[in-house]
GROMACS .gro file of C-alpha atoms in nm:
model
  163
    1UNK     CA    1   9.797  12.589  11.181
    2UNK     CA    2   9.718  12.586  11.547
    3UNK     CA    3   9.427  12.390  11.684
    4UNK     CA    4   9.264  12.469  12.012
    5UNK     CA    5   9.158  12.165  12.209
    6UNK     CA    6   8.918  12.203  12.494
    7UNK     CA    7   8.910  11.938  12.753
    8UNK     CA    8   8.565  11.858  12.879
    9UNK     CA    9   8.551  11.604  13.161
   10UNK     CA   10   8.339  11.303  13.081
   11UNK     CA   11   8.095  11.177  13.342
   12UNK     CA   12   8.206  10.856  13.511
   13UNK     CA   13   8.088  10.535  13.350
   14UNK     CA   14   8.004  10.381  13.685
   15UNK     CA   15   7.848  10.625  13.931
   16UNK     CA   16   7.973  10.632  14.287
   17UNK     CA   17   7.768  10.441  14.541
   18UNK     CA   18   7.600  10.656  14.801
   19UNK     CA   19   7.449  10.549  15.130
   20UNK     CA   20   7.099  10.504  14.979
   21UNK     CA   21   7.253  10.283  14.709
   22UNK     CA   22   7.399  10.058  14.976
   23UNK     CA   23   7.068  10.039  15.160
   24UNK     CA   24   6.881   9.877  14.872
   25UNK     CA   25   6.788  10.181  14.666
   26UNK     CA   26   6.927  10.237  14.322
   27UNK     CA   27   6.953  10.525  14.083
   28UNK     CA   28   6.887  10.538  13.716
   29UNK     CA   29   7.019  10.823  13.511
   30UNK     CA   30   6.762  11.103  13.503
   31UNK     CA   31   6.488  10.906  13.678
   32UNK     CA   32   6.561  10.963  14.045
   33UNK     CA   33   6.565  10.684  14.298
   34UNK     CA   34   6.386  10.351  14.268
   35UNK     CA   35   6.327  10.128  14.566
   36UNK     CA   36   6.450   9.776  14.529
   37UNK     CA   37   6.248   9.506  14.703
   38UNK     CA   38   6.459   9.256  14.897
   39UNK     CA   39   6.477   8.906  14.760
   40UNK     CA   40   6.248   8.660  14.933
   41UNK     CA   41   6.419   8.421  15.170
   42UNK     CA   42   6.337   8.052  15.148
   43UNK     CA   43   6.156   7.896  15.440
   44UNK     CA   44   6.386   7.635  15.588
   45UNK     CA   45   6.217   7.384  15.814
   46UNK     CA   46   6.346   7.372  16.167
   47UNK     CA   47   6.537   7.058  16.243
   48UNK     CA   48   6.321   6.832  16.455
   49UNK     CA   49   6.618   6.664  16.621
   50UNK     CA   50   6.930   6.805  16.774
   51UNK     CA   51   7.071   6.472  16.889
   52UNK     CA   52   7.234   6.382  16.556
   53UNK     CA   53   7.564   6.520  16.431
   54UNK     CA   54   7.611   6.485  16.054
   55UNK     CA   55   7.932   6.480  15.855
   56UNK     CA   56   8.061   6.371  15.517
   57UNK     CA   57   8.361   6.150  15.477
   58UNK     CA   58   8.551   6.006  15.186
   59UNK     CA   59   8.582   5.632  15.236
   60UNK     CA   60   8.910   5.520  15.085
   61UNK     CA   61   8.990   5.182  14.926
   62UNK     CA   62   9.082   5.040  15.266
   63UNK     CA   63   8.744   5.142  15.409
   64UNK     CA   64   8.878   5.419  15.635
   65UNK     CA   65   8.637   5.697  15.731
   66UNK     CA   66   8.672   5.993  15.964
   67UNK     CA   67   8.499   6.318  16.048
   68UNK     CA   68   8.650   6.511  16.339
   69UNK     CA   69   8.325   6.682  16.440
   70UNK     CA   70   8.125   6.358  16.441
   71UNK     CA   71   8.395   6.166  16.631
   72UNK     CA   72   8.433   6.449  16.884
   73UNK     CA   73   8.056   6.449  16.943
   74UNK     CA   74   8.070   6.077  17.019
   75UNK     CA   75   8.372   6.118  17.245
   76UNK     CA   76   8.548   5.826  17.077
   77UNK     CA   77   8.924   5.812  17.118
   78UNK     CA   78   9.204   5.622  16.938
   79UNK     CA   79   9.227   5.261  17.053
   80UNK     CA   80   8.852   5.215  17.103
   81UNK     CA   81   8.720   4.877  16.985
   82UNK     CA   82   8.412   4.905  16.761
   83UNK     CA   83   8.187   4.649  16.597
   84UNK     CA   84   7.977   4.660  16.282
   85UNK     CA   85   7.621   4.566  16.188
   86UNK     CA   86   7.403   4.640  15.886
   87UNK     CA   87   7.045   4.758  15.930
   88UNK     CA   88   6.827   4.863  15.633
   89UNK     CA   89   7.133   4.926  15.416
   90UNK     CA   90   7.303   5.145  15.677
   91UNK     CA   91   7.627   5.046  15.850
   92UNK     CA   92   7.585   5.073  16.228
   93UNK     CA   93   7.908   5.111  16.426
   94UNK     CA   94   7.906   5.076  16.804
   95UNK     CA   95   8.179   5.049  17.067
   96UNK     CA   96   8.253   4.697  17.184
   97UNK     CA   97   7.957   4.538  17.007
   98UNK     CA   98   7.898   4.312  16.711
   99UNK     CA   99   8.126   4.101  16.503
  100UNK     CA  100   8.433   4.197  16.302
  101UNK     CA  101   8.574   4.420  16.576
  102UNK     CA  102   8.819   4.690  16.472
  103UNK     CA  103   9.026   4.941  16.667
  104UNK     CA  104   9.021   5.314  16.595
  105UNK     CA  105   9.364   5.426  16.475
  106UNK     CA  106   9.571   5.722  16.602
  107UNK     CA  107   9.371   5.964  16.382
  108UNK     CA  108   9.046   5.818  16.519
  109UNK     CA  109   8.963   5.671  16.179
  110UNK     CA  110   8.723   5.379  16.155
  111UNK     CA  111   8.827   5.100  15.920
  112UNK     CA  112   8.507   4.941  15.785
  113UNK     CA  113   8.569   4.572  15.698
  114UNK     CA  114   8.555   4.470  15.331
  115UNK     CA  115   8.263   4.229  15.383
  116UNK     CA  116   8.056   4.504  15.544
  117UNK     CA  117   8.137   4.743  15.258
  118UNK     CA  118   8.049   4.478  14.998
  119UNK     CA  119   7.719   4.401  15.171
  120UNK     CA  120   7.626   4.771  15.138
  121UNK     CA  121   7.747   4.782  14.774
  122UNK     CA  122   8.042   5.009  14.843
  123UNK     CA  123   8.284   4.886  14.579
  124UNK     CA  124   8.556   5.146  14.592
  125UNK     CA  125   8.632   5.492  14.722
  126UNK     CA  126   8.317   5.698  14.769
  127UNK     CA  127   8.168   5.967  14.986
  128UNK     CA  128   7.941   5.856  15.268
  129UNK     CA  129   7.713   6.043  15.506
  130UNK     CA  130   7.800   5.992  15.870
  131UNK     CA  131   7.539   6.036  16.142
  132UNK     CA  132   7.673   6.038  16.496
  133UNK     CA  133   7.420   5.966  16.771
  134UNK     CA  134   7.603   6.070  17.090
  135UNK     CA  135   7.318   5.972  17.323
  136UNK     CA  136   7.322   5.616  17.188
  137UNK     CA  137   7.697   5.602  17.119
  138UNK     CA  138   7.635   5.495  16.759
  139UNK     CA  139   7.787   5.596  16.428
  140UNK     CA  140   7.568   5.537  16.122
  141UNK     CA  141   7.726   5.524  15.776
  142UNK     CA  142   7.488   5.595  15.486
  143UNK     CA  143   7.627   5.481  15.148
  144UNK     CA  144   7.579   5.717  14.851
  145UNK     CA  145   7.351   5.471  14.666
  146UNK     CA  146   7.115   5.457  14.964
  147UNK     CA  147   7.109   5.837  14.990
  148UNK     CA  148   7.014   5.858  14.623
  149UNK     CA  149   6.727   5.617  14.683
  150UNK     CA  150   6.607   5.795  14.999
  151UNK     CA  151   6.610   6.140  14.842
  152UNK     CA  152   6.469   6.053  14.495
  153UNK     CA  153   6.108   6.152  14.579
  154UNK     CA  154   6.216   6.473  14.745
  155UNK     CA  155   6.430   6.571  14.446
  156UNK     CA  156   6.142   6.498  14.207
  157UNK     CA  157   5.910   6.720  14.415
  158UNK     CA  158   6.167   7.002  14.426
  159UNK     CA  159   6.207   6.986  14.049
  160UNK     CA  160   5.831   7.002  13.998
  161UNK     CA  161   5.765   6.638  13.912
  162UNK     CA  162   5.584   6.550  14.233
  163UNK     CA  163   5.632   6.236  14.431
   0.00000   0.00000   0.00000
């Protein structure tokens, strides 16, 4: 017995993209083209200040922090003497000022003294927000716990709970 087999090509499972497809239009089988509306873009507020350079740094057990972009914006170099103060829960670091002076190491890392870390409730390694103020030659270190407190109302509003 001999069987005759005819080969009929099957249509592709995924149709080829054409130029209209790439320009936001799409096809549906047998229905022609449908226009796809672009997704709305969120409105991002314009930053009111351009004199602050932000960075994130992991503070290790020895209190070392560093962010190349922030340090470059300040123009601080290895060997610079810096002092520490605490204002409103934020560590303020300034060249040649304050008590507990420290010297920037060869990698331009700042070594925050243990007493300063303890006063800001930084018990171990954690991420901190750095804010460099080049015009004032200051480096501000915001501990994670303080950031959580400062952003709590904003997060509640974003999630629909209000402030």
